[in-house]
């Protein structure tokens, strides 16, 4: 389908109010200057790509001149934002979200490992993968960096569901060979073999990427870490995801297991496991040298506020992440995190800031959940905002989903206020529709 007047093919038009952030952001102050709000505008898609965004008048004129019909979705009372990006989440912990009473190490032993052991069963993994991806989409999350379990079939199941939707998803099987029950352990040789098979099968297949996933230092022997390094060297565009400096007891344990190393991050660094596309979750208790190492190696951080509060791990220092210029994305960290909702996660991030006298603005919060997350995953050339050429992963938000929200939003004078109310009162009820690859993959029930 082509037209004499339009320089691009249009397969779908969206009318509504559009909000995104452009440009290269180095300070929080630059975010507001780069925030873009288009009231009653129009967007054109060509299949899974955004091809144009502009005024409704201009858009209507273009549509009138086309020689072929184009479906038009009318979202004039809604707010369209780029699909949310979750940079840290565990799909095989969905069924144990909100487990009572423990901090990290007891929580892992008492709840997490027994739950993850169930994923040796492919039928169970298939069922939970479907449930998990539905939860992401119901919450407007269109890209995620996801932990599987030690069982390779857990990742086959998840990628199969994501591939069917042509979703941009990154995942990997957990690698762990010590300090956990046998039901979730493997040998370094098995870990290498299964990881290589999954990479061959899934990495760069459709919109999927593979992430090497050593769980954390305490469950990794030196032999295992050496194998992770070897695989990473052979696949320079592969991701790596793990945990870092989440809990003080965890850090002491790392010191006792690897006494010859300077600190926690030094173990990963020494094994070549820092650098671009390496995403470290939590990073609450970092020393100055560790911040510098994250910066110097171009590593990324996943900030997981609901998890850090729920497990009593501590308060992430947003201010220092800016000062040290470390790439930062938001993570829900389900099941230690207490919600799949990026809106709720941003609301909790604000409170983490408040406890440290850091004022997280709504613009900054939405930046971390969209373009910032894309930067943390080195995907900002593909997703994160509405620039022409980017992939059409879009959330249609209803800012007035409840009577209270309607009342409160009605009292907002600025966009910043409206966004702030959304992240304070909002959740999955505010997700009206989610589009992945230009197609509606979730529609809120009436
Ligand atoms: N550290 C090692 N494994 C985990 C996990 O599953 N969740 C969290 N929050 N921290 C971890
Ligand atoms: Zn985690």
XYZ file of C-alpha atoms and ligand atoms in Angstrom:
458
model
C 0.000 0.000 0.000
C 1.478 3.326 -1.017
C 0.149 6.785 -1.602
C 1.118 9.597 -3.906
C 1.244 12.127 -1.090
C 2.511 10.284 2.010
C 6.225 9.384 2.129
C 5.444 6.305 4.257
C 2.909 3.505 4.411
C 0.358 3.858 7.202
C -1.333 0.791 8.652
C -2.869 2.340 11.780
C -3.533 5.841 13.121
C -3.834 6.744 16.799
C -5.449 9.957 17.995
C -4.790 11.096 21.576
C -2.544 12.986 23.972
C 1.083 11.916 23.716
C 3.845 12.223 26.335
C 7.460 11.164 25.957
C 11.015 12.344 26.568
C 13.654 12.905 23.893
C 17.312 13.807 23.727
C 20.357 12.783 25.678
C 19.817 13.277 29.381
C 22.753 13.864 31.722
C 20.995 15.554 34.675
C 17.479 15.485 36.132
C 17.120 19.152 35.174
C 17.459 18.228 31.497
C 14.510 15.857 31.665
C 11.852 18.542 32.002
C 13.425 20.509 29.151
C 13.245 17.405 26.961
C 9.729 16.320 27.979
C 7.278 16.506 25.079
C 3.527 16.728 25.406
C 1.323 16.749 22.348
C -2.300 17.458 23.160
C -4.852 15.978 20.779
C -2.223 14.765 18.336
C -1.984 11.919 15.891
C 0.485 9.071 15.415
C 0.902 6.849 12.370
C 2.210 3.304 12.527
C 3.496 1.120 9.747
C 3.073 -2.346 11.206
C 5.320 -2.472 14.246
C 7.056 0.876 13.639
C 6.165 4.469 14.505
C 6.417 6.480 11.284
C 4.992 9.860 12.213
C 3.736 11.927 15.169
C 2.234 15.382 14.761
C -0.824 17.567 15.027
C -4.272 16.098 14.536
C -5.042 18.595 11.775
C -1.996 17.616 9.764
C -2.642 13.941 10.445
C -6.243 14.151 9.284
C -5.144 15.906 6.117
C -2.668 13.120 5.371
C -5.305 10.454 5.987
C -7.791 12.229 3.669
C -5.258 12.232 0.840
C -4.454 8.537 1.111
C -5.705 6.200 -1.570
C -6.375 3.417 0.947
C -8.338 3.198 4.213
C -6.525 3.246 7.570
C -8.046 2.166 10.902
C -8.118 5.070 13.370
C -8.116 4.474 17.148
C -9.586 7.398 19.038
C -7.962 7.921 22.451
C -8.773 11.608 22.798
C -9.412 11.402 26.569
C -6.373 9.186 27.201
C -2.643 9.693 27.688
C -0.301 7.685 25.459
C 3.206 7.010 26.744
C 5.984 4.672 25.555
C 5.632 1.094 26.835
C 7.127 0.690 30.297
C 10.491 -1.044 30.630
C 11.097 -3.315 33.618
C 14.846 -3.851 33.974
C 14.669 -6.493 36.706
C 12.038 -9.150 37.377
C 11.842 -12.881 38.215
C 9.027 -14.645 36.387
C 9.226 -17.836 38.519
C 8.456 -15.825 41.657
C 5.062 -14.602 40.486
C 3.203 -17.162 42.575
C 5.064 -16.244 45.803
C 4.760 -12.443 45.663
C 4.110 -10.971 49.111
C 5.753 -13.729 51.194
C 5.790 -12.688 54.859
C 8.416 -11.899 57.369
C 11.944 -12.402 56.057
C 14.916 -10.469 54.741
C 16.870 -11.539 51.682
C 18.794 -14.677 52.666
C 16.006 -16.322 54.707
C 13.467 -15.249 52.085
C 15.493 -17.051 49.395
C 15.768 -20.252 51.460
C 12.245 -20.340 52.847
C 10.215 -19.185 49.855
C 12.184 -18.629 46.670
C 14.183 -21.811 46.140
C 11.240 -24.182 46.848
C 9.049 -22.155 44.471
C 11.634 -22.075 41.687
C 12.196 -25.847 42.016
C 8.740 -26.381 40.488
C 9.954 -25.095 37.118
C 11.632 -28.393 36.229
C 8.101 -29.234 35.030
C 7.696 -27.790 31.533
C 3.884 -27.854 31.731
C 4.016 -25.747 34.868
C 6.581 -23.398 33.284
C 4.371 -22.980 30.196
C 1.329 -22.136 32.318
C 3.224 -19.650 34.491
C 4.941 -18.015 31.475
C 1.577 -17.188 29.995
C 0.318 -15.844 33.310
C 3.487 -13.781 33.786
C 3.468 -12.170 30.336
C -0.222 -11.325 30.793
C 0.668 -9.557 34.041
C 3.353 -7.505 32.278
C 0.953 -6.465 29.522
C -1.936 -5.722 31.916
C 0.441 -3.294 33.594
C 1.682 -1.597 30.438
C 5.126 -3.208 30.551
C 6.226 -4.026 27.026
C 9.905 -4.856 27.602
C 11.490 -6.666 30.527
C 14.802 -8.155 31.562
C 13.743 -11.410 33.192
C 15.258 -14.134 35.375
C 14.159 -17.708 34.713
C 15.115 -20.581 37.013
C 18.098 -22.899 36.792
C 16.011 -25.160 34.504
C 16.534 -24.346 30.816
C 12.924 -25.313 30.059
C 11.776 -22.352 32.187
C 13.371 -20.007 29.639
C 12.148 -21.966 26.612
C 8.625 -21.564 27.985
C 8.958 -17.810 28.528
C 10.595 -17.041 25.182
C 7.955 -19.102 23.377
C 5.177 -16.893 24.796
C 7.088 -13.659 24.081
C 7.993 -14.724 20.533
C 4.330 -15.363 19.695
C 3.603 -11.701 20.575
C 6.792 -10.413 18.945
C 7.594 -8.775 22.250
C 11.000 -7.235 22.985
C 12.092 -9.375 25.903
C 15.469 -10.299 27.389
C 15.822 -13.344 29.628
C 18.158 -16.062 30.771
C 18.303 -19.220 32.822
C 19.714 -18.765 36.286
C 23.229 -20.141 36.724
C 23.931 -21.417 40.254
C 26.117 -24.236 41.541
C 26.455 -23.796 45.336
C 24.757 -22.728 48.581
C 21.211 -23.717 47.675
C 19.112 -26.929 47.700
C 19.995 -29.577 45.095
C 16.653 -29.042 43.374
C 17.889 -25.662 42.066
C 21.583 -26.433 41.598
C 23.613 -27.620 38.620
C 27.277 -28.267 37.877
C 29.326 -25.598 36.083
C 29.476 -27.951 33.064
C 25.689 -28.368 32.937
C 25.269 -24.634 33.359
C 27.551 -23.890 30.433
C 25.983 -26.520 28.182
C 22.385 -25.440 28.845
C 23.208 -21.743 28.552
C 24.925 -22.232 25.197
C 21.969 -24.222 23.861
C 19.551 -21.447 24.886
C 21.751 -18.747 23.330
C 21.841 -20.620 20.026
C 18.076 -21.075 20.108
C 16.901 -17.655 21.266
C 19.501 -14.858 21.169
C 18.550 -12.345 18.446
C 15.561 -14.474 17.439
C 12.794 -11.976 16.504
C 12.908 -9.265 19.203
C 14.375 -11.556 21.874
C 17.807 -11.364 23.462
C 19.619 -13.632 25.861
C 21.010 -12.596 29.246
C 23.672 -14.586 31.081
C 22.165 -14.915 34.555
C 24.539 -15.911 37.373
C 22.115 -15.513 40.307
C 24.533 -13.678 42.643
C 28.010 -14.251 44.025
C 27.025 -16.535 46.971
C 25.530 -19.169 44.623
C 28.454 -18.959 42.156
C 31.700 -20.930 42.434
C 34.887 -19.563 40.835
C 34.534 -22.306 38.170
C 31.029 -21.141 37.301
C 32.055 -17.466 37.082
C 34.951 -18.417 34.801
C 32.500 -20.176 32.477
C 30.220 -17.129 32.413
C 33.229 -15.006 31.422
C 34.133 -17.420 28.634
C 30.618 -17.366 27.135
C 30.414 -13.575 27.428
C 33.701 -13.155 25.574
C 32.350 -15.260 22.720
C 29.091 -13.247 22.483
C 29.924 -9.544 22.807
C 26.304 -8.415 22.283
C 24.888 -10.669 24.999
C 23.388 -9.280 28.215
C 24.341 -10.166 31.763
C 21.984 -9.753 34.729
C 22.672 -10.381 38.385
C 22.298 -8.944 41.909
C 24.724 -6.618 43.674
C 24.988 -5.135 47.195
C 21.350 -5.622 48.105
C 21.587 -6.624 51.759
C 24.268 -6.196 54.436
C 24.338 -9.896 55.424
C 24.654 -10.847 51.774
C 27.671 -8.529 51.432
C 29.369 -10.055 54.519
C 28.774 -13.509 53.065
C 30.403 -12.509 49.779
C 33.426 -11.210 51.734
C 33.784 -14.553 53.520
C 33.406 -16.557 50.286
C 35.812 -14.420 48.228
C 38.182 -12.946 50.863
C 40.905 -12.150 48.333
C 38.650 -9.661 46.515
C 38.314 -5.956 47.344
C 34.542 -6.091 47.636
C 31.353 -7.490 46.118
C 31.554 -5.803 42.709
C 35.230 -6.648 42.468
C 34.303 -10.346 42.225
C 32.167 -9.748 39.115
C 34.712 -7.298 37.700
C 37.596 -9.707 38.181
C 35.681 -12.351 36.213
C 35.024 -9.940 33.357
C 31.356 -9.587 34.301
C 31.064 -5.794 34.205
C 30.521 -3.626 31.139
C 27.938 -2.545 28.581
C 24.746 -4.637 28.791
C 25.587 -5.812 32.330
C 22.628 -4.945 34.576
C 23.084 -5.063 38.351
C 19.955 -5.125 40.480
C 19.693 -3.126 43.727
C 23.168 -1.563 44.314
C 22.048 -0.152 47.657
C 25.220 -0.482 49.693
C 27.922 0.561 47.220
C 31.314 1.998 48.104
C 32.613 4.955 46.158
C 35.040 2.740 44.227
C 32.119 0.506 43.215
C 30.133 3.470 41.878
C 33.210 4.477 39.903
C 33.653 0.950 38.575
C 30.021 0.859 37.386
C 30.548 4.174 35.619
C 33.949 3.351 34.148
C 32.773 0.001 32.779
C 29.473 1.457 31.420
C 27.458 -1.013 33.490
C 23.776 -0.426 34.363
C 21.719 -0.461 37.565
C 18.158 -1.688 38.096
C 16.493 0.297 40.907
C 13.812 -1.839 42.587
C 12.058 0.282 45.229
C 9.147 -1.984 46.198
C 11.529 -4.901 46.684
C 14.057 -2.876 48.655
C 11.357 -1.669 51.035
C 9.591 -5.052 51.269
C 12.761 -7.022 52.137
C 14.049 -4.152 54.301
C 17.200 -4.053 52.185
C 17.769 -0.292 52.261
C 17.372 2.891 50.247
C 18.843 3.250 46.765
C 20.724 6.531 46.261
C 19.253 8.094 43.102
C 21.250 11.286 43.542
C 24.605 9.498 43.440
C 23.538 7.526 40.365
C 23.228 10.889 38.562
C 26.458 12.259 39.994
C 28.355 9.148 38.967
C 26.570 9.017 35.595
C 25.594 5.365 35.803
C 22.855 4.066 33.485
C 19.699 3.463 35.533
C 16.404 1.697 34.892
C 13.443 0.750 37.081
C 12.815 -2.826 38.184
C 9.764 -4.297 39.862
C 11.787 -7.311 41.090
C 8.663 -9.426 41.479
C 8.428 -11.592 43.694
C 10.488 -9.638 46.276
C 8.910 -6.594 44.667
C 5.265 -6.246 45.584
C 3.726 -5.140 42.294
C 3.936 -5.646 38.545
C 2.734 -2.074 38.152
C 5.377 0.396 36.972
C 3.098 3.212 38.199
C 3.161 1.784 41.736
C 6.903 1.185 41.433
C 7.442 4.865 40.550
C 5.263 5.910 43.500
C 7.482 3.879 45.840
C 10.622 5.262 44.185
C 9.389 8.726 45.137
C 9.082 7.631 48.782
C 12.587 6.114 48.732
C 13.757 9.518 47.514
C 11.780 11.331 50.218
C 13.543 9.346 52.959
C 16.831 10.757 51.619
C 15.656 14.281 50.815
C 15.698 13.542 47.084
C 12.719 15.003 45.221
C 11.913 12.583 42.394
C 9.800 14.531 39.919
C 7.135 12.827 37.831
C 9.074 13.671 34.666
C 12.178 12.024 36.069
C 10.209 8.996 37.248
C 8.584 8.483 33.820
C 12.001 8.961 32.212
C 13.463 6.096 34.267
C 10.508 3.872 33.340
C 10.823 4.576 29.589
C 13.833 6.171 27.846
C 16.123 5.745 30.878
C 15.271 2.039 31.055
C 15.904 1.766 27.324
C 19.323 3.394 27.826
C 20.101 1.015 30.695
C 19.426 -1.854 28.274
C 21.189 -0.164 25.307
C 17.900 -0.229 23.424
C 17.291 3.520 23.183
C 17.721 3.374 19.406
C 14.704 1.034 19.269
C 12.326 1.807 22.159
C 11.782 4.326 24.970
C 10.060 7.181 23.159
C 7.925 8.061 20.135
C 10.565 9.095 17.631
C 9.891 8.037 14.026
C 11.547 4.699 13.336
C 11.117 3.393 16.864
C 9.167 0.246 17.629
C 5.477 0.717 18.334
C 5.276 -0.435 21.964
C 2.759 1.931 23.532
C 0.655 2.221 26.687
C -2.704 3.970 26.580
C -3.266 5.332 30.086
C -6.586 6.320 31.563
C -5.663 8.971 34.149
C -9.128 8.866 35.765
C -9.790 5.176 36.318
C -11.406 5.564 39.749
C -13.665 8.131 41.393
C -10.797 9.297 43.610
C -8.431 9.658 40.642
C -11.099 11.545 38.713
C -11.539 13.962 41.626
C -7.812 14.424 42.156
C -6.870 14.656 38.467
C -9.631 17.212 37.993
C -7.729 19.423 40.448
C -4.430 19.179 38.562
C -3.262 22.294 36.761
C -0.151 20.973 35.041
C 0.949 17.835 33.229
C 3.628 17.291 35.888
C 0.947 17.239 38.582
C -1.221 14.870 36.571
C 1.669 12.451 36.047
C 2.580 12.643 39.709
C -0.965 11.755 40.758
C -0.865 8.834 38.301
C 2.271 7.421 39.917
C 0.926 8.023 43.422
C -2.620 6.670 43.017
C -2.206 4.609 39.847
C -1.940 0.888 39.165
C -3.204 -1.649 36.617
C -6.655 -0.012 36.616
C -5.088 2.904 34.729
C -3.894 0.741 31.851
C -6.565 1.108 29.175
C -4.695 -0.620 26.377
C -1.225 -1.967 25.689
C 0.249 -2.174 22.191
C 3.220 -4.380 21.362
C 4.723 -4.321 17.887
C 1.854 -2.058 16.790
C -0.852 -4.512 17.875
C -3.286 -4.318 20.798
C -2.216 -7.084 23.187
C -4.207 -5.970 26.224
C -7.545 -4.250 26.504
C -8.940 -3.338 29.938
C -12.234 -5.127 30.548
C -15.267 -2.770 30.675
N 19.615 -12.224 45.307
C 19.801 -13.478 44.810
N 18.660 -13.984 44.326
C 17.721 -13.050 44.513
C 16.324 -12.999 44.212
O 15.729 -13.922 43.682
N 15.689 -11.849 44.556
C 16.323 -10.809 45.148
N 15.634 -9.714 45.449
N 17.618 -10.842 45.442
C 18.311 -11.948 45.133
Zn 16.077 -9.914 41.770
